[in-house]
CSV table of C-alpha atoms and ligand atoms in Angstrom, one decimal:
chain,number,residue,atom,x,y,z
K,1498,MET,CA,11.5,146.0,77.8
K,1499,GLU,CA,14.7,144.3,79.1
K,1500,ARG,CA,15.4,140.8,77.8
K,1501,THR,CA,16.8,137.8,79.5
K,1502,SER,CA,18.2,135.9,76.6
K,1503,ILE,CA,18.5,132.2,76.9
K,1504,GLY,CA,20.5,130.3,74.3
K,1505,ILE,CA,18.8,127.1,73.1
K,1506,ILE,CA,20.3,124.4,70.9
K,1507,LEU,CA,17.6,122.7,68.8
K,1508,ASN,CA,18.6,119.3,67.5
K,1509,GLY,CA,16.3,117.5,65.0
K,1510,VAL,CA,14.7,120.6,63.8
K,1511,THR,CA,14.2,119.3,60.3
K,1512,GLY,CA,11.9,116.5,61.6
K,1513,ARG,CA,8.1,116.6,62.0
K,1514,MET,CA,8.0,117.4,65.7
K,1515,GLY,CA,11.2,119.5,65.9
K,1516,TYR,CA,10.1,121.8,63.1
K,1517,ARG,CA,6.3,122.2,63.5
K,1518,GLN,CA,5.6,121.8,67.2
K,1519,HIS,CA,8.8,122.9,68.8
K,1520,LEU,CA,10.3,125.5,66.5
K,1521,VAL,CA,7.3,127.1,64.9
K,1522,ARG,CA,4.4,126.5,67.3
K,1523,SER,CA,6.4,126.9,70.5
K,1524,LEU,CA,9.7,128.8,70.4
K,1525,LEU,CA,9.0,131.1,67.5
K,1526,ALA,CA,5.5,131.7,68.8
K,1527,ILE,CA,7.0,132.7,72.2
K,1528,ARG,CA,9.2,135.2,70.4
K,1529,GLU,CA,6.3,136.5,68.4
K,1530,GLN,CA,4.4,137.2,71.6
K,1531,GLY,CA,7.4,139.3,72.8
K,1532,GLY,CA,9.1,136.6,75.0
K,1533,LEU,CA,7.9,135.3,78.3
K,1534,PRO,CA,7.6,137.4,81.5
K,1535,ALA,CA,10.3,136.6,84.0
K,1536,ARG,CA,10.1,137.2,87.7
K,1537,ASP,CA,12.5,140.2,87.6
K,1538,GLY,CA,10.2,142.0,85.2
K,1539,SER,CA,12.3,141.3,82.1
K,1540,ARG,CA,11.2,139.1,79.2
K,1541,ILE,CA,12.7,135.6,78.7
K,1542,TRP,CA,13.9,135.6,75.1
K,1543,PRO,CA,14.8,132.3,73.4
K,1544,GLU,CA,18.0,132.6,71.2
K,1545,LEU,CA,17.9,129.7,68.9
K,1546,THR,CA,20.7,127.6,67.3
K,1547,LEU,CA,19.5,125.0,64.9
K,1548,VAL,CA,21.5,121.7,64.8
K,1549,GLY,CA,21.1,118.9,62.3
K,1550,ARG,CA,22.9,116.7,59.7
K,1551,ASN,CA,22.0,118.6,56.6
K,1552,GLU,CA,23.4,122.2,56.4
K,1553,ALA,CA,21.3,123.2,53.4
K,1554,LYS,CA,18.1,122.2,55.1
K,1555,LEU,CA,19.1,124.0,58.3
K,1556,ALA,CA,20.0,127.1,56.2
K,1557,GLU,CA,16.7,127.0,54.5
K,1558,ILE,CA,14.7,126.7,57.7
K,1559,ALA,CA,16.8,129.5,59.3
K,1560,ALA,CA,16.2,131.8,56.4
K,1561,ARG,CA,12.5,131.1,56.3
K,1562,HIS,CA,12.2,132.2,59.9
K,1563,GLY,CA,14.7,135.0,60.1
K,1564,LEU,CA,17.2,133.0,62.2
K,1565,THR,CA,21.0,133.2,61.7
K,1566,SER,CA,22.5,130.6,63.9
K,1567,TYR,CA,22.7,127.0,62.7
K,1568,THR,CA,25.4,124.2,62.5
K,1569,THR,CA,26.0,120.6,61.8
K,1570,ASP,CA,28.6,120.4,64.6
K,1571,LEU,CA,26.8,119.5,67.8
K,1572,ASP,CA,30.0,119.3,69.8
K,1573,ALA,CA,30.9,122.9,68.9
K,1574,ALA,CA,27.4,124.0,69.8
K,1575,LEU,CA,27.7,122.2,73.1
K,1576,ALA,CA,31.1,123.8,73.8
K,1577,ASP,CA,29.6,127.3,73.4
K,1578,ASP,CA,28.8,128.9,76.8
K,1579,SER,CA,26.1,131.1,75.3
K,1580,HIS,CA,23.9,128.1,75.0
K,1581,GLN,CA,22.2,127.1,78.3
K,1582,ILE,CA,19.6,124.6,77.0
K,1583,TYR,CA,19.9,121.5,74.8
K,1584,PHE,CA,16.7,120.3,73.2
K,1585,ASP,CA,16.4,117.0,71.3
K,1586,ALA,CA,13.8,116.0,68.8
K,1587,GLN,CA,16.0,113.6,66.8
K,1588,VAL,CA,14.9,110.1,66.0
K,1589,THR,CA,14.7,108.2,69.2
K,1590,ALA,CA,17.8,106.0,68.6
K,1591,GLN,CA,20.1,109.0,68.3
K,1592,ARG,CA,18.9,110.7,71.6
K,1593,GLU,CA,20.8,109.0,74.4
K,1594,LYS,CA,24.2,109.7,73.0
K,1595,ALA,CA,23.5,113.4,72.3
K,1596,ILE,CA,21.9,113.9,75.7
K,1597,ARG,CA,24.9,112.4,77.5
K,1598,ALA,CA,27.2,114.8,75.7
K,1599,ALA,CA,24.9,117.7,76.6
K,1600,ILE,CA,24.8,116.8,80.3
K,1601,GLU,CA,28.6,116.5,80.2
K,1602,ALA,CA,28.7,120.0,78.7
K,1603,GLY,CA,26.6,121.3,81.6
K,1604,LYS,CA,23.5,122.2,79.6
K,1605,HIS,CA,20.0,122.1,80.9
K,1606,ILE,CA,18.1,119.5,78.9
K,1607,TYR,CA,14.6,119.3,77.4
K,1608,THR,CA,13.7,116.4,75.1
K,1609,GLU,CA,11.0,114.7,73.1
K,1610,LYS,CA,9.9,111.4,74.5
K,1611,PRO,CA,10.9,108.6,74.9
K,1612,LEU,CA,13.9,109.8,76.9
K,1613,ALA,CA,15.9,106.8,75.5
K,1614,GLU,CA,15.2,103.5,73.9
K,1615,GLY,CA,15.6,101.4,77.1
K,1616,LEU,CA,15.2,101.6,80.8
K,1617,THR,CA,18.8,101.2,81.7
K,1618,GLY,CA,19.9,104.0,79.3
K,1619,SER,CA,17.2,106.4,80.4
K,1620,LEU,CA,17.8,105.8,84.1
K,1621,GLU,CA,21.5,106.5,83.5
K,1622,LEU,CA,20.6,109.8,81.9
K,1623,ALA,CA,18.4,110.8,84.8
K,1624,ARG,CA,21.3,109.9,87.2
K,1625,LEU,CA,23.9,111.7,85.2
K,1626,ALA,CA,21.7,114.9,85.0
K,1627,ALA,CA,21.0,114.8,88.8
K,1628,ALA,CA,24.7,114.3,89.5
K,1629,LYS,CA,25.7,117.2,87.2
K,1630,GLY,CA,22.9,119.4,88.7
K,1631,VAL,CA,21.4,120.3,85.3
K,1632,LYS,CA,17.7,121.0,85.0
K,1633,ASN,CA,15.8,118.4,82.9
K,1634,GLY,CA,12.5,117.7,81.3
K,1635,VAL,CA,10.7,115.5,78.9
K,1636,VAL,CA,7.8,116.4,76.6
K,1637,GLN,CA,4.4,115.3,77.9
K,1638,ASP,CA,2.2,117.2,75.5
K,1639,LYS,CA,-0.9,115.1,75.8
K,1640,LEU,CA,-1.5,116.5,79.3
K,1641,PHE,CA,-1.9,120.0,77.8
K,1642,LEU,CA,-4.5,119.0,75.3
K,1643,PRO,CA,-7.9,120.7,75.8
K,1644,GLY,CA,-9.8,117.4,76.0
K,1645,LEU,CA,-7.5,116.0,78.6
K,1646,ARG,CA,-7.3,119.2,80.6
K,1647,LYS,CA,-11.1,119.1,80.8
K,1648,LEU,CA,-10.9,115.4,81.9
K,1649,LYS,CA,-8.4,116.4,84.7
K,1650,ARG,CA,-10.8,119.1,85.7
K,1651,LEU,CA,-13.6,116.5,86.1
K,1652,VAL,CA,-11.3,114.2,88.1
K,1653,ASP,CA,-10.3,117.1,90.4
K,1654,SER,CA,-13.9,118.1,90.9
K,1655,GLY,CA,-14.9,114.6,92.1
K,1656,PHE,CA,-17.4,114.3,89.2
K,1657,PHE,CA,-16.8,110.6,88.7
K,1658,GLY,CA,-17.3,109.4,92.3
K,1659,ARG,CA,-15.1,106.3,92.5
K,1660,ILE,CA,-13.3,105.8,89.2
K,1661,LEU,CA,-13.7,102.3,87.9
K,1662,SER,CA,-12.1,102.1,84.5
K,1663,VAL,CA,-10.5,103.9,81.6
K,1664,ARG,CA,-10.7,102.8,78.0
K,1665,GLY,CA,-8.5,104.4,75.5
K,1666,GLU,CA,-8.6,104.0,71.7
K,1667,PHE,CA,-5.7,105.5,69.8
K,1668,GLY,CA,-4.8,105.1,66.2
K,1669,TYR,CA,-5.4,105.5,62.5
K,1670,TRP,CA,-4.4,103.9,59.2
K,1671,VAL,CA,-0.8,104.6,58.3
K,1672,PHE,CA,-0.5,103.9,54.6
K,1673,GLU,CA,1.9,101.2,53.6
K,1674,GLY,CA,3.8,103.5,51.2
K,1675,ASP,CA,3.2,101.5,48.0
K,1676,TRP,CA,0.1,102.9,46.3
K,1677,GLN,CA,-0.1,106.0,48.6
K,1678,ASP,CA,2.8,107.6,50.5
K,1679,ALA,CA,3.1,106.7,54.2
K,1680,GLN,CA,2.2,109.7,56.4
K,1681,ARG,CA,4.8,108.7,59.1
K,1682,PRO,CA,8.6,108.3,58.8
K,1683,SER,CA,9.7,104.8,58.0
K,1684,TRP,CA,12.0,104.4,61.0
K,1685,ASN,CA,8.9,104.1,63.1
K,1686,TYR,CA,8.4,100.6,61.6
K,1687,ARG,CA,11.9,99.3,62.1
K,1688,ALA,CA,12.9,98.1,65.6
K,1689,GLU,CA,16.6,98.5,64.8
K,1690,ASP,CA,16.0,102.2,64.2
K,1691,GLY,CA,14.1,102.8,67.5
K,1692,GLY,CA,10.6,102.3,66.0
K,1693,GLY,CA,7.6,100.5,67.3
K,1694,ILE,CA,4.2,101.7,68.6
K,1695,THR,CA,4.8,100.4,72.2
K,1696,VAL,CA,8.0,102.4,72.6
K,1697,ASP,CA,6.3,105.4,71.0
K,1698,MET,CA,2.9,105.4,72.8
K,1699,PHE,CA,3.3,103.7,76.2
K,1700,PRO,CA,5.4,106.6,77.5
K,1701,HIS,CA,2.4,108.9,76.6
K,1702,TRP,CA,-0.1,106.5,78.2
K,1703,HIS,CA,2.1,106.4,81.3
K,1704,TYR,CA,2.0,110.1,82.1
K,1705,VAL,CA,-1.6,110.4,81.1
K,1706,LEU,CA,-2.6,107.6,83.5
K,1707,GLU,CA,-0.3,108.6,86.3
K,1708,GLN,CA,-1.0,112.3,86.3
K,1709,ILE,CA,-4.7,112.3,85.6
K,1710,PHE,CA,-5.7,109.1,87.5
K,1711,ALA,CA,-3.2,107.1,89.5
K,1712,PRO,CA,0.2,105.5,89.2
K,1713,VAL,CA,0.5,102.4,87.0
K,1714,THR,CA,1.2,99.2,89.1
K,1715,ALA,CA,1.1,96.5,86.4
K,1716,VAL,CA,0.8,95.9,82.7
K,1717,THR,CA,-0.4,93.1,80.5
K,1718,ALA,CA,0.2,93.7,76.8
K,1719,HIS,CA,-0.2,91.9,73.5
K,1720,ILE,CA,1.6,93.4,70.6
K,1721,ALA,CA,1.5,92.7,66.8
K,1722,THR,CA,3.1,93.7,63.5
K,1723,HIS,CA,0.0,93.6,61.4
K,1724,ILE,CA,1.6,95.0,58.3
K,1725,PRO,CA,4.8,93.1,57.8
K,1726,GLU,CA,6.1,95.0,54.7
K,1727,ARG,CA,6.1,98.7,53.9
K,1728,VAL,CA,7.7,101.0,51.4
K,1729,ASP,CA,10.0,103.8,52.6
K,1730,GLU,CA,10.6,107.4,51.6
K,1731,THR,CA,12.8,106.4,48.7
K,1732,GLY,CA,10.4,103.8,47.3
K,1733,GLN,CA,12.3,100.8,48.7
K,1734,THR,CA,10.3,98.0,50.2
K,1735,TYR,CA,11.4,97.1,53.7
K,1736,ARG,CA,10.5,94.6,56.4
K,1737,ALA,CA,8.6,96.1,59.2
K,1738,THR,CA,10.5,94.7,62.2
K,1739,ALA,CA,8.7,96.8,64.8
K,1740,ASP,CA,5.2,96.4,66.3
K,1741,ASP,CA,2.5,98.5,64.8
K,1742,ALA,CA,-0.3,97.7,67.3
K,1743,ALA,CA,-0.2,97.3,71.1
K,1744,TYR,CA,-3.2,96.2,73.1
K,1745,GLY,CA,-2.5,97.0,76.8
K,1746,ILE,CA,-4.2,96.5,80.1
K,1747,PHE,CA,-2.9,98.7,82.8
K,1748,GLU,CA,-3.6,98.3,86.5
K,1749,LEU,CA,-3.6,101.5,88.5
K,1750,ALA,CA,-3.2,102.2,92.2
K,1751,GLY,CA,-6.6,102.3,93.9
K,1752,GLY,CA,-8.1,99.5,91.8
K,1753,ILE,CA,-8.7,101.4,88.5
K,1754,THR,CA,-8.4,99.3,85.3
K,1755,ALA,CA,-7.2,101.0,82.2
K,1756,GLN,CA,-7.2,99.4,78.8
K,1757,ILE,CA,-5.7,101.2,75.8
K,1758,ASN,CA,-5.5,100.0,72.2
K,1759,SER,CA,-2.8,101.7,70.1
K,1760,SER,CA,-2.7,100.9,66.4
K,1761,TRP,CA,-1.4,102.2,63.1
K,1762,ALA,CA,-3.4,99.6,61.4
K,1763,VAL,CA,-6.9,100.7,62.3
K,1764,ARG,CA,-9.5,102.9,60.5
K,1765,VAL,CA,-11.1,105.6,62.4
K,1766,TYR,CA,-14.8,105.4,63.4
K,1767,ARG,CA,-14.5,107.8,66.3
K,1768,ASP,CA,-14.8,111.5,66.8
K,1769,GLU,CA,-11.0,112.0,67.4
K,1770,LEU,CA,-7.7,110.2,66.8
K,1771,VAL,CA,-7.5,109.4,70.5
K,1772,GLU,CA,-10.4,109.0,72.9
K,1773,PHE,CA,-10.6,107.9,76.5
K,1774,GLN,CA,-13.8,106.8,78.1
K,1775,VAL,CA,-13.8,107.0,81.9
K,1776,ASP,CA,-16.5,105.3,83.9
K,1777,GLY,CA,-17.1,106.1,87.6
K,1778,THR,CA,-19.8,105.4,90.1
K,1779,HIS,CA,-21.3,108.9,89.7
K,1780,GLY,CA,-20.6,109.7,86.1
K,1781,SER,CA,-18.7,108.9,82.9
K,1782,ALA,CA,-16.8,111.0,80.4
K,1783,VAL,CA,-15.4,110.6,76.9
K,1784,ALA,CA,-12.4,112.8,76.2
K,1785,GLY,CA,-10.6,113.3,72.9
K,1786,LEU,CA,-7.9,115.8,71.9
K,1787,ARG,CA,-10.2,118.7,72.1
K,1788,GLU,CA,-13.7,117.7,73.2
K,1789,CYS,CA,-15.0,116.1,76.4
K,1790,ARG,CA,-18.5,114.8,76.9
K,1791,ILE,CA,-20.1,113.6,80.1
K,1792,GLN,CA,-23.0,111.7,81.4
K,1793,HIS,CA,-24.0,112.0,85.1
K,1794,ARG,CA,-25.6,109.2,87.0
K,1795,GLY,CA,-28.7,111.3,87.3
K,1796,ALA,CA,-29.0,111.5,83.5
K,1797,THR,CA,-28.0,107.8,82.8
K,1798,PRO,CA,-30.7,106.0,80.7
K,1799,MET,CA,-31.6,102.4,81.3
K,1800,PRO,CA,-30.9,100.5,78.2
K,1801,VAL,CA,-32.5,97.0,78.1
K,1802,TRP,CA,-30.8,94.3,76.0
K,1803,ASN,CA,-33.2,93.1,73.3
K,1804,PRO,CA,-31.7,92.1,70.0
K,1805,ASP,CA,-35.2,91.5,68.5
K,1806,LEU,CA,-35.9,95.2,68.4
K,1807,PRO,CA,-34.1,98.0,66.4
K,1808,VAL,CA,-32.2,100.5,68.5
K,1809,THR,CA,-34.6,103.2,69.6
K,1810,GLU,CA,-32.3,105.5,71.5
K,1811,ASN,CA,-29.6,107.9,70.2
K,1812,PHE,CA,-27.0,107.1,72.8
K,1813,ARG,CA,-24.5,109.8,71.7
K,1814,ALA,CA,-27.2,112.4,72.1
K,1815,GLN,CA,-27.5,111.5,75.8
K,1816,TRP,CA,-24.2,113.1,76.6
K,1817,GLN,CA,-23.4,116.7,77.5
K,1818,THR,CA,-20.4,118.7,76.2
K,1819,VAL,CA,-18.0,120.1,78.7
K,1820,PRO,CA,-17.4,123.8,78.0
K,1821,ASP,CA,-13.8,125.2,77.5
K,1822,ASN,CA,-14.2,127.9,80.2
K,1823,GLU,CA,-10.6,129.0,79.4
K,1824,ASP,CA,-8.2,129.6,76.5
K,1825,PHE,CA,-6.1,126.6,75.5
K,1826,ASP,CA,-2.8,127.4,74.0
K,1827,ASN,CA,-0.7,124.9,72.0
K,1828,GLY,CA,0.3,122.1,74.5
K,1829,PHE,CA,3.9,122.0,73.3
K,1830,LYS,CA,4.2,125.8,73.8
K,1831,VAL,CA,2.7,125.7,77.3
K,1832,GLN,CA,5.2,123.1,78.4
K,1833,TRP,CA,8.1,125.0,76.8
K,1834,GLU,CA,7.1,128.1,78.7
K,1835,ALA,CA,7.0,126.1,81.9
K,1836,PHE,CA,10.5,124.7,81.2
K,1837,LEU,CA,11.9,128.2,80.4
K,1838,ARG,CA,10.5,129.5,83.7
K,1839,HIS,CA,12.0,126.5,85.5
K,1840,VAL,CA,15.4,127.3,84.1
K,1841,VAL,CA,15.3,131.1,84.5
K,1842,ASP,CA,13.2,131.5,87.7
K,1843,GLY,CA,13.4,128.0,89.3
K,1844,GLU,CA,9.7,127.5,89.0
K,1845,PRO,CA,8.6,123.8,89.6
K,1846,PHE,CA,8.7,121.5,86.6
K,1847,PRO,CA,7.4,118.0,87.5
K,1848,TRP,CA,7.8,116.5,84.0
K,1849,ASP,CA,11.5,115.7,84.6
K,1850,PHE,CA,13.8,112.9,83.4
K,1851,LEU,CA,12.7,110.6,86.2
K,1852,ALA,CA,9.1,111.0,84.9
K,1853,GLY,CA,10.5,110.1,81.5
K,1854,VAL,CA,12.2,107.1,82.9
K,1855,ARG,CA,8.9,105.8,84.2
K,1856,GLY,CA,7.4,106.1,80.7
K,1857,VAL,CA,10.2,104.1,79.2
K,1858,GLN,CA,9.9,101.6,82.0
K,1859,LEU,CA,6.3,101.0,81.1
K,1860,ALA,CA,7.1,100.5,77.5
K,1861,GLU,CA,9.8,98.0,78.3
K,1862,ALA,CA,7.4,96.2,80.7
K,1863,GLY,CA,4.8,96.1,78.0
K,1864,LEU,CA,7.2,94.6,75.6
K,1865,ARG,CA,8.3,92.0,78.2
K,1866,SER,CA,4.7,91.2,79.0
K,1867,ALA,CA,3.9,90.5,75.3
K,1868,ARG,CA,7.1,88.5,74.8
K,1869,GLU,CA,6.7,86.3,77.9
K,1870,GLY,CA,2.9,86.1,77.7
K,1871,ARG,CA,2.4,87.3,81.3
K,1872,ARG,CA,1.4,90.3,83.6
K,1873,VAL,CA,4.4,92.4,84.6
K,1874,GLU,CA,4.4,94.5,87.8
K,1875,ILE,CA,5.9,97.9,87.8
K,1876,GLU,CA,8.5,98.5,90.4
K,1877,GLU,CA,9.1,101.9,91.9
K,1878,ILE,CA,12.2,103.6,90.4
K,1879,ARG,CA,14.4,105.9,92.4
K,1880,LEU,CA,17.4,107.9,91.3
Z,3111,LIG,N1,5.3,114.2,71.5
Z,3111,LIG,C1,4.7,113.6,70.5
Z,3111,LIG,O1,3.5,113.6,70.4
Z,3111,LIG,C2,5.5,113.0,69.5
Z,3111,LIG,C3,5.0,112.7,68.2
Z,3111,LIG,C4,5.8,112.1,67.2
Z,3111,LIG,C5,7.1,111.9,67.5
Z,3111,LIG,N2,7.6,112.2,68.7
Z,3111,LIG,C6,9.1,111.9,69.0
Z,3111,LIG,O2,9.8,112.9,68.4
Z,3111,LIG,C7,11.0,112.3,67.9
Z,3111,LIG,C8,11.2,112.6,66.4
Z,3111,LIG,O3,10.0,112.1,65.7
Z,3111,LIG,P1,9.5,112.7,64.3
Z,3111,LIG,O4,8.2,112.0,64.0
Z,3111,LIG,O5,9.7,114.2,64.3
Z,3111,LIG,O6,10.6,112.1,63.3
Z,3111,LIG,P2,11.3,112.6,61.9
Z,3111,LIG,O7,11.8,111.5,61.2
Z,3111,LIG,O8,10.3,113.5,61.2
Z,3111,LIG,O9,12.4,113.6,62.4
Z,3111,LIG,C9,13.6,113.0,63.0
Z,3111,LIG,C10,14.7,114.1,63.1
Z,3111,LIG,O10,15.9,113.4,63.6
Z,3111,LIG,C11,17.0,113.7,62.6
Z,3111,LIG,N3,18.0,112.6,62.7
Z,3111,LIG,C12,19.1,112.6,63.4
Z,3111,LIG,N4,19.8,111.5,63.2
Z,3111,LIG,C13,19.1,110.7,62.4
Z,3111,LIG,C14,19.3,109.4,61.8
Z,3111,LIG,N5,20.4,108.7,62.1
Z,3111,LIG,N6,18.3,108.9,61.0
Z,3111,LIG,C15,17.2,109.7,60.7
Z,3111,LIG,N7,17.0,110.9,61.2
Z,3111,LIG,C16,17.9,111.4,62.0
Z,3111,LIG,C17,16.3,113.9,61.3
Z,3111,LIG,O11,17.2,114.7,60.5
Z,3111,LIG,C18,15.1,114.7,61.8
Z,3111,LIG,O12,15.4,116.1,62.0
Z,3111,LIG,C19,11.0,110.8,68.2
Z,3111,LIG,O13,11.8,110.5,69.3
Z,3111,LIG,C20,9.5,110.6,68.5
Z,3111,LIG,O14,9.3,109.5,69.4
Z,3111,LIG,C21,6.9,112.7,69.7
């Protein structure tokens, strides 16, 4: 079958996200399935060029996956007209500069979140991309998780009645790096390197809340650095200058209250690493990465508060599991496919830079709320 080749520069491919989720689980998986059907009957075929700082690592990854194109020279890759798309999964602090250069070179751009470290810089990127007329998108992978897809299905069906509140619990223990290696890169714990859980997670919470429930109108946050000292990849002790826990209250349009705890200093006593409980007048749901459980008003028991008696009910057993009813592919891959169709066939792609800007805006507002000890309203942003 005829191929429509599309040249993609992948920057940051030696990293956790760049390698596993974007290269292996998305783009190589699209190639393994024979490309992606285009509207003209051909197959969209990603041609990949790996970009990074370490040539040996790039060569090793390329060889492992039968790829031949890689370089440490981003400018040369951007100057090459056979590349139509620039993708960025570098550390956050390096992103803005690289995306600016890619826009200047006229590439369509897809990027990991957050779009940039600050609101001013990310809005500037959105404006530059619009002025240049390049297509653009930001990763919003959580929307494509099976658990959240089922939650969205419930919202769309009217299951909840009037939605009252959302309570999210995200996190797990990230080892300090001394007596056991840390399972996340050390830059995440240094503010000067673009780290911090607020900057990392509030962009996710923004699109989850906005796209499943309603736009965020205000935030009140408290942040903390619970573990002040950690040990990095080379065994050096460093000061954790970034926040490792963020406790946020988000007000949503229509009167919904959302409260989400994000922490890398919490031990998991939950079914999944992130869970959202949604309570509505007609029913409630608890959704994780994969599963979603519900309790309808007609099946709601009537607990009576009496601390003198042992618990007699198994509350968890009173919930019903929402069936899959469809196949769920890897969320990163699903969004890549949508972006490729957007570039090749002009299909709609709502997760654009402006959506990414709103995510960064919420992170910045959360940090300001914590710093100034007050509620911060979210102003509408336009290009
Ligand atoms: N969508 C998600 O769920 C999700 C999850 C984790 C991380 N992320 C985002 O993905 C990006 C990468 O995160 P990661 O966890 O893969 O990080 P990582 O440290 O594993 O990878 C970072 C990559 O950036 C490269 N890099 C370029 N310049 C660098 C520099 N000056 N210092 C260090 N590394 C440099 C590294 O070589 C590597 O390829 C971040 O922006 C992060 O916010 C998204």
